[in-house]
mmCIF file of C-alpha atoms in Angstrom:
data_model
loop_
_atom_site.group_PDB
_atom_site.id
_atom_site.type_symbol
_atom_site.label_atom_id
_atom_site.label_comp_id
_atom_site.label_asym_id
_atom_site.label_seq_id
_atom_site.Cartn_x
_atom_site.Cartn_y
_atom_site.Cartn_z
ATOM 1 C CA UNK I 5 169.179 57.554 118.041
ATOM 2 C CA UNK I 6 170.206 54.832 120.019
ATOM 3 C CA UNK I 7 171.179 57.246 123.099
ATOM 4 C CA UNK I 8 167.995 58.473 122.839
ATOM 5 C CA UNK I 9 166.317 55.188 123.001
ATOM 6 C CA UNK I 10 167.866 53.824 125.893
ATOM 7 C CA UNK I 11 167.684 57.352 127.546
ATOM 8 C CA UNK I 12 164.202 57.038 127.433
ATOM 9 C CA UNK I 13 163.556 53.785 128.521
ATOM 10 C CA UNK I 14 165.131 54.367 131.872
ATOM 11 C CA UNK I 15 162.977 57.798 132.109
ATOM 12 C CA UNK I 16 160.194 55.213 132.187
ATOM 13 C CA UNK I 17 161.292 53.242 134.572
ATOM 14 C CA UNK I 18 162.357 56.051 137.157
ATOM 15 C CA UNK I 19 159.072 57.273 136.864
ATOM 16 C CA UNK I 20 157.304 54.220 136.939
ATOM 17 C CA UNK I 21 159.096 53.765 140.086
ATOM 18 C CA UNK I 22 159.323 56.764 141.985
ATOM 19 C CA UNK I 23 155.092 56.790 141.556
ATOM 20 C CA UNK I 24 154.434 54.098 143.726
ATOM 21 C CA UNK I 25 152.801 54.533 146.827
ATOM 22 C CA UNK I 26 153.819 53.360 150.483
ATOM 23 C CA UNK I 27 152.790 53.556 153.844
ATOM 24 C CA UNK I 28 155.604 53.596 155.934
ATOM 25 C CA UNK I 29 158.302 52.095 153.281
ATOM 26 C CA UNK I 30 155.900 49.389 152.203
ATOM 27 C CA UNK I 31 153.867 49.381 149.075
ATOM 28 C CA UNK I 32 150.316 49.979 149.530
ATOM 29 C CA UNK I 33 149.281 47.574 146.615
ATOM 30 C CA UNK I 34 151.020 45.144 148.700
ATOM 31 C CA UNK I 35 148.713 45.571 151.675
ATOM 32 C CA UNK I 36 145.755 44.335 148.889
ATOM 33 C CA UNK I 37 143.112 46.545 150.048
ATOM 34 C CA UNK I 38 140.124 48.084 147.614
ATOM 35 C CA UNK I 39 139.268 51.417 149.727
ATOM 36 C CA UNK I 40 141.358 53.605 151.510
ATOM 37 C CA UNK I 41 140.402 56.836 153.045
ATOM 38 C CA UNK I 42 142.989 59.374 152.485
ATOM 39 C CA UNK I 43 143.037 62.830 154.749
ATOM 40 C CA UNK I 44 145.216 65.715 154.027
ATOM 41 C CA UNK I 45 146.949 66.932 157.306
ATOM 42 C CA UNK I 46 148.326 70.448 156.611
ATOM 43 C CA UNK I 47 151.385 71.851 159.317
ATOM 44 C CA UNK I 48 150.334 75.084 161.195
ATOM 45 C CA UNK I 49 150.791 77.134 158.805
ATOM 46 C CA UNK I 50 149.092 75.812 156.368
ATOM 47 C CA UNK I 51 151.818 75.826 153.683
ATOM 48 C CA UNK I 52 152.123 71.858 153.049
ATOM 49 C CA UNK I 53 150.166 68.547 153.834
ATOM 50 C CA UNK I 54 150.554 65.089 154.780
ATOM 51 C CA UNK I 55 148.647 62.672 153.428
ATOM 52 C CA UNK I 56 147.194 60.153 156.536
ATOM 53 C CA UNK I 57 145.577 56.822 155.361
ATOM 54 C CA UNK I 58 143.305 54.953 156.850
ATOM 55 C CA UNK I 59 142.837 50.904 155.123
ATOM 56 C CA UNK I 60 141.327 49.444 158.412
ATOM 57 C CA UNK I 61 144.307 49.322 160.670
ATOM 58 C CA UNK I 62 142.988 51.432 163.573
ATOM 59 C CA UNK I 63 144.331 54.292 165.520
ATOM 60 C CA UNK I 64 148.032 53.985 165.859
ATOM 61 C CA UNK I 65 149.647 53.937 169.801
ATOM 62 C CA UNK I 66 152.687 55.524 171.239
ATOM 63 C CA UNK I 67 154.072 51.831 170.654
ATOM 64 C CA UNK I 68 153.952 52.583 166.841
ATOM 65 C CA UNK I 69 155.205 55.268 164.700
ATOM 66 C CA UNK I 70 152.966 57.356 162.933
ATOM 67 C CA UNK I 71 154.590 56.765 159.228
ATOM 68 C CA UNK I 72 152.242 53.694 159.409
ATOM 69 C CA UNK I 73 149.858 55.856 158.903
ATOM 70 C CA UNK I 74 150.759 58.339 156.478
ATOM 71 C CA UNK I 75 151.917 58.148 152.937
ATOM 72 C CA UNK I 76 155.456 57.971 152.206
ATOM 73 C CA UNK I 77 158.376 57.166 150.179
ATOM 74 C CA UNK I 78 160.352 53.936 149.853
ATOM 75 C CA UNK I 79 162.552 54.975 152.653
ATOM 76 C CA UNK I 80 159.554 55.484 155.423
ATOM 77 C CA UNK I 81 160.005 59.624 154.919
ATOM 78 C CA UNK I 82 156.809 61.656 154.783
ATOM 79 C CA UNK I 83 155.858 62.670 151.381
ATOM 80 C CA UNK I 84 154.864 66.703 151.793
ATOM 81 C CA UNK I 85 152.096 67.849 149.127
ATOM 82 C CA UNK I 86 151.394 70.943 148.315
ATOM 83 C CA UNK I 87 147.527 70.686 148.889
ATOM 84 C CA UNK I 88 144.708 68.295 148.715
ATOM 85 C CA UNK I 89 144.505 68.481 145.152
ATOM 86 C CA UNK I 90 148.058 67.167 144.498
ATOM 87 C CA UNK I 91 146.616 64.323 146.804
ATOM 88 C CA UNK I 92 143.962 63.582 144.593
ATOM 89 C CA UNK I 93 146.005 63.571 141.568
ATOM 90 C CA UNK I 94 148.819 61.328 142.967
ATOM 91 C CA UNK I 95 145.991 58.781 144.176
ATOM 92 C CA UNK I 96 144.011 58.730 140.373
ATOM 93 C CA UNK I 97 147.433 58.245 139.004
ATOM 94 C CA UNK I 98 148.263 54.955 140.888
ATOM 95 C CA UNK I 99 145.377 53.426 139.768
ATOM 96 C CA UNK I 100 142.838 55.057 142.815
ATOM 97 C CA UNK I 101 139.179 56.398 141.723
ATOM 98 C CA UNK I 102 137.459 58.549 144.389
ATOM 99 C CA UNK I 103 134.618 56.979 145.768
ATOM 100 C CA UNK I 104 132.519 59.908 147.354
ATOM 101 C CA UNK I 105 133.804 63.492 145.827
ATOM 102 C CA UNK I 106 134.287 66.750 148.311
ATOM 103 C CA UNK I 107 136.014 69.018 148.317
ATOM 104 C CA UNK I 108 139.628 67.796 147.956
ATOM 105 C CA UNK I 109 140.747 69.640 151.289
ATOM 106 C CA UNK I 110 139.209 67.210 153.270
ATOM 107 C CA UNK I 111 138.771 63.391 153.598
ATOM 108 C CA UNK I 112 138.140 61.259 150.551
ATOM 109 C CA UNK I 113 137.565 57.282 150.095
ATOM 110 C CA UNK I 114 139.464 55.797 146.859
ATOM 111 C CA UNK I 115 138.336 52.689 145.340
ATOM 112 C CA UNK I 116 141.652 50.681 143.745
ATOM 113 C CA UNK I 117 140.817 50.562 140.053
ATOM 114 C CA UNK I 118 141.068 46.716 138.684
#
């Protein structure tokens, strides 16, 4: 029983972790902004999307690399989703409402839930 308890606690805490979101390695919490507007950007063929965010830091440059600009993981590495939907969900999990519903396929604003 004991296993099982401390097996479980550190469940929680990889997935507690691993469902944080970042822009380009760094936390998006930590950039303390209420609305972000979130865009799925499918590959040619249409088999897998990335998910660019806007929070008000204007068009990137050549100067800058585009993971500013898109969701990713810890390391700075693209996350790939599936569709927009799998967007959505990831977004209302971390704490995210949407603010103006469409159809999840194209651009939404979240609102940071207090």
């Amino acid at each position: 029983m004991k296993v099982f308890s401390i097996l479980s606690f550190f469940m929680c805490l990889y997935f507690q972790a691993g469902a944080q979101l970042y822009i380009g390695g760094q936390p998006l919490d930590s950039l303390n902004k209420q609305y972000v507007y979130v865009c799925p950007n499918y590959n040619q063929s249409f088999t897998s999307c990335k998910a660019e965010v806007d929070y008000g830091q204007g068009k990137y440059t050549l100067t800058q690399t585009k993971n500013l600009f898109y969701l990713t993981d810890r390391k700075g590495t693209f996350l790939k989703f599936k569709s927009g939907v799998t967007i959505l969900n990831l977004m209302v999990e971390n704490g995210y409402e949407v603010v103006n519903p469409t159809n999840p396929d194209k651009c939404n604003i979240y609102r940071k839930m207090d």
